Coordinates of C-alpha atoms in Angstrom, one line a residue:
M22 CA 8.8 -21.8 -4.7
D23 CA 11.4 -19.4 -5.7
L24 CA 9.6 -15.9 -6.3
G25 CA 12.5 -14.6 -8.4
L26 CA 13.0 -11.6 -6.1
K27 CA 16.8 -11.8 -5.7
D28 CA 18.4 -8.6 -6.3
R29 CA 15.3 -7.0 -7.8
V30 CA 14.9 -3.3 -6.5
Y31 CA 11.5 -2.1 -5.3
I32 CA 10.5 1.3 -3.7
V33 CA 7.9 0.9 -0.9
T34 CA 6.3 4.1 0.4
G35 CA 5.0 4.6 3.8
A36 CA 7.1 1.6 4.9
T37 CA 8.2 2.9 8.3
R38 CA 5.4 0.8 10.0
G39 CA 2.2 -1.0 9.3
L40 CA 1.4 -2.7 6.0
G41 CA 4.2 -0.9 3.9
N42 CA 6.7 -2.2 6.5
A43 CA 5.4 -5.7 6.5
A44 CA 5.6 -5.8 2.6
A45 CA 9.1 -4.4 2.7
R46 CA 10.3 -7.0 5.3
E47 CA 9.0 -9.8 3.2
L48 CA 10.5 -8.5 0.1
V49 CA 14.0 -8.3 1.9
A50 CA 13.6 -11.6 3.3
D51 CA 13.2 -13.2 -0.2
G52 CA 16.3 -11.4 -1.5
A53 CA 14.9 -8.1 -2.9
K54 CA 16.5 -4.6 -2.3
V55 CA 14.2 -1.9 -1.1
V56 CA 13.9 1.9 -0.8
V57 CA 11.6 2.5 2.3
T58 CA 10.0 5.8 2.8
G59 CA 8.4 7.8 5.6
R60 CA 7.7 11.4 6.3
E61 CA 10.4 11.7 9.1
E62 CA 14.0 11.0 8.3
K63 CA 14.7 9.2 11.7
A64 CA 11.9 6.9 11.3
A65 CA 12.8 5.9 7.8
A66 CA 16.5 5.4 8.7
E67 CA 15.3 3.3 11.6
A68 CA 13.0 1.2 9.4
A69 CA 15.7 0.6 6.8
A70 CA 18.3 -0.4 9.6
G71 CA 15.8 -3.0 10.9
L72 CA 15.5 -4.5 7.4
G73 CA 19.3 -4.9 7.0
P74 CA 21.8 -3.9 4.4
N75 CA 19.4 -4.4 1.4
A76 CA 17.2 -1.5 2.5
V77 CA 17.7 2.2 2.6
G78 CA 15.5 4.8 4.1
V79 CA 14.4 8.0 2.4
A80 CA 12.2 10.8 4.0
A81 CA 9.6 11.6 1.7
D82 CA 6.2 13.3 1.5
N83 CA 3.8 11.7 -1.0
S84 CA 2.2 15.1 -1.6
D85 CA 5.5 16.7 -2.8
A86 CA 5.5 16.7 -6.6
A87 CA 9.4 16.2 -6.3
T88 CA 9.2 12.9 -4.4
P89 CA 8.8 10.3 -7.3
A90 CA 11.8 11.3 -9.1
R91 CA 13.8 11.5 -6.1
L92 CA 12.9 8.0 -4.9
I93 CA 13.6 6.5 -8.4
A94 CA 17.0 8.3 -8.3
A95 CA 17.7 6.9 -4.9
A96 CA 16.8 3.2 -6.1
R97 CA 19.2 3.6 -8.9
E98 CA 21.9 5.2 -6.9
H99 CA 21.9 2.7 -4.0
F100 CA 21.0 -0.5 -5.8
G101 CA 21.6 0.0 -9.4
G102 CA 18.2 -0.5 -10.8
F103 CA 14.4 -0.1 -10.4
D104 CA 11.9 -2.9 -10.8
G105 CA 8.9 -1.9 -9.1
I106 CA 7.1 0.3 -6.4
L107 CA 4.5 -0.4 -3.9
I108 CA 2.6 2.8 -3.1
S109 CA 1.3 2.7 0.4
V110 CA -0.2 5.7 2.0
G111 CA -1.4 6.8 5.4
G112 CA -5.2 6.6 6.3
P113 CA -6.9 10.0 6.1
P114 CA -8.5 11.3 9.3
P115 CA -11.7 9.6 10.4
G116 CA -15.0 11.3 10.5
L117 CA -18.4 11.6 9.0
L118 CA -19.7 13.9 6.5
A119 CA -20.2 16.8 8.9
D120 CA -16.8 16.0 10.6
N121 CA -14.3 16.5 8.0
T122 CA -13.2 20.0 6.7
D123 CA -12.4 21.2 3.2
E124 CA -8.7 21.5 4.4
Q125 CA -8.7 17.8 5.4
W126 CA -10.1 16.7 2.2
T127 CA -7.7 18.7 0.3
A128 CA -4.8 17.5 2.2
A129 CA -5.9 13.9 1.9
F130 CA -6.5 14.4 -1.8
E131 CA -2.8 15.7 -2.2
S132 CA -1.2 12.8 -0.3
V133 CA -3.6 9.8 -0.8
F134 CA -4.8 10.5 -4.3
L135 CA -2.6 12.8 -6.3
G136 CA 0.5 11.6 -4.5
A137 CA -0.2 8.1 -5.8
V138 CA -1.0 9.0 -9.2
R139 CA 2.3 11.0 -9.5
L140 CA 4.3 8.1 -8.0
A141 CA 2.5 5.6 -10.5
R142 CA 3.0 8.1 -13.5
A143 CA 6.8 8.4 -12.7
A144 CA 7.2 4.7 -12.2
A145 CA 5.4 3.9 -15.5
A146 CA 7.9 6.2 -17.3
E147 CA 11.0 4.6 -15.8
L148 CA 9.9 0.8 -15.6
A149 CA 10.9 -1.7 -18.2
E150 CA 9.2 -4.8 -19.3
G151 CA 8.7 -7.0 -16.1
G152 CA 8.1 -4.0 -13.8
V153 CA 5.2 -3.7 -11.5
I154 CA 3.2 -0.9 -9.8
G155 CA 1.2 -2.1 -6.7
F156 CA -1.1 0.0 -4.7
V157 CA -2.1 -0.6 -1.0
L158 CA -5.8 0.4 -0.9
S159 CA -8.6 -1.0 1.4
G160 CA -11.7 -3.1 1.5
S161 CA -13.6 0.3 1.3
V162 CA -13.0 0.0 -2.5
H163 CA -16.0 -2.4 -2.6
E164 CA -17.7 -1.3 0.5
P165 CA -17.6 1.9 2.5
I166 CA -16.3 1.6 6.1
P167 CA -18.4 3.5 8.7
G168 CA -16.6 6.8 9.9
L169 CA -14.0 6.9 7.3
T170 CA -15.8 9.1 4.8
I171 CA -12.5 10.6 3.2
S172 CA -11.0 7.3 2.6
N173 CA -14.2 5.8 1.3
G174 CA -14.3 8.7 -1.2
L175 CA -10.6 8.4 -2.4
R176 CA -9.7 4.9 -2.3
P177 CA -12.1 3.5 -5.0
G178 CA -11.1 6.2 -7.3
L179 CA -7.5 5.1 -7.1
A180 CA -8.7 1.5 -7.7
G181 CA -10.3 2.7 -11.0
F182 CA -7.1 4.7 -11.7
A183 CA -5.0 1.4 -11.2
K184 CA -7.4 -0.6 -13.6
S185 CA -7.0 1.9 -16.2
L186 CA -3.3 2.1 -15.8
S187 CA -3.0 -1.9 -16.2
V188 CA -4.8 -1.6 -19.6
E189 CA -2.4 1.1 -20.7
L190 CA 0.8 -0.3 -19.4
G191 CA -0.1 -4.0 -20.4
P192 CA 1.4 -3.9 -23.8
R193 CA 4.7 -2.7 -22.4
G194 CA 4.9 -5.9 -20.2
I195 CA 4.3 -3.6 -17.0
R196 CA 1.8 -4.9 -14.4
V197 CA -0.5 -2.9 -12.2
L198 CA -2.5 -4.2 -9.4
G199 CA -4.0 -3.4 -6.0
L200 CA -4.2 -5.0 -2.6
L201 CA -7.4 -4.6 -0.5
P202 CA -6.6 -5.1 3.1
S203 CA -9.4 -5.1 5.9
R204 CA -8.8 -5.8 9.6
I205 CA -5.1 -6.3 9.7
D206 CA -3.7 -6.0 13.2
T207 CA -1.7 -2.6 12.8
D208 CA -1.5 0.5 14.6
R209 CA -4.0 2.1 12.3
V210 CA -6.8 -0.5 12.8
R211 CA -6.1 -0.5 16.6
E212 CA -6.7 3.5 16.5
L213 CA -9.9 3.0 14.7
D214 CA -11.1 0.2 17.1
S215 CA -10.2 2.6 20.0
L216 CA -12.6 5.3 18.7
A217 CA -15.4 3.0 19.9
A218 CA -17.0 3.2 23.3
D219 CA -15.7 -0.2 24.0
P220 CA -12.7 -1.2 22.0
A221 CA -12.5 -4.8 22.9
A222 CA -16.1 -5.2 22.1
A223 CA -15.6 -3.4 18.8
R224 CA -12.7 -5.7 18.0
T225 CA -14.7 -8.9 18.8
A226 CA -17.7 -7.6 16.6
Q227 CA -15.4 -7.2 13.7
E228 CA -13.8 -10.6 14.3
S229 CA -17.2 -12.3 14.2
R230 CA -17.8 -10.9 10.8
I231 CA -14.6 -12.5 9.4
P232 CA -14.7 -16.3 8.3
L233 CA -11.4 -17.1 9.7
G234 CA -12.4 -15.4 12.9
R235 CA -9.4 -13.1 13.7
Y236 CA -7.6 -10.2 12.5
G237 CA -4.9 -10.7 9.9
A238 CA -1.2 -10.4 11.0
P239 CA 1.0 -7.9 9.3
E240 CA 3.3 -10.6 8.0
E241 CA 0.3 -12.2 6.4
F242 CA -0.3 -9.2 4.3
G243 CA 3.4 -8.7 3.5
R244 CA 3.8 -12.2 2.1
V245 CA 0.9 -11.6 -0.3
A246 CA 2.2 -8.2 -1.2
A247 CA 5.7 -9.8 -1.9
F248 CA 4.3 -12.5 -4.2
L249 CA 2.1 -10.1 -6.4
L250 CA 5.2 -7.9 -6.8
S251 CA 7.4 -10.8 -7.7
P252 CA 8.1 -12.2 -11.3
A253 CA 6.4 -15.3 -9.9
A254 CA 3.0 -13.4 -10.3
S255 CA 3.9 -12.5 -13.9
Y256 CA 0.5 -13.1 -15.5
L257 CA -1.5 -11.1 -12.9
T258 CA -2.3 -7.6 -13.6
G259 CA -5.5 -5.2 -13.3
L260 CA -6.3 -7.2 -10.1
M261 CA -7.8 -5.9 -6.9
L262 CA -7.1 -8.7 -4.3
P263 CA -8.7 -8.7 -0.9
V264 CA -6.4 -9.7 2.0
D265 CA -9.1 -10.0 4.6
G266 CA -9.7 -13.3 6.0
G267 CA -13.0 -13.6 3.8
Y268 CA -14.3 -10.5 5.2
R269 CA -15.7 -9.5 1.7
H270 CA -18.5 -12.0 0.8
G271 CA -18.9 -11.1 -2.7
F272 CA -17.0 -12.6 -5.4

């Protein structure tokens, strides 16, 4: 199936590694052009180089209010257009209620929540009919993850924001959706597993709860993201799609 991605231009934030990088890789593989971002200039440049000539890297901090306009300008300057954005943010620090400080909550709110809102707001002002705004969220939107109190507090709010935005932007032909990964085999998930007394046993226990019996591969997430961002998914909006091997048992 042709996804209709050829020469479409996307911004993918937090794309130097992990889920953002996997999504950018699949977009480029199907003919799209991408602006990939990361906090460090070197990492962003290396990630873009690894994707080939249809990618450019830009150092950007989602908590910086100037970032959205700068990224959209980069998309237009390098590739002559702007068709969509996938907002992928780093995971807040782990911890229980008593572990996380006000400073950690504030920093996470600025980057994870308010930074994502700003990016979406700027994109909504610039996108034409057929544009798309995607959010990489988490299975914690539906069920809190033990030991990730800050993430559990912020990501469900972003899902609600995305749903509201889908209603507001739908009449303009702009789609808004979210992806809810669970145990995808990334550095972040390995880091979380490593916090257990026995990381190998922790992974085995997690896999036992997944109907497919294994962690997902980053490219499996990336292919779903590329489809949802593509014109082939033109009648999907307001959707929060689990990418979790069946980990979520509810509808």
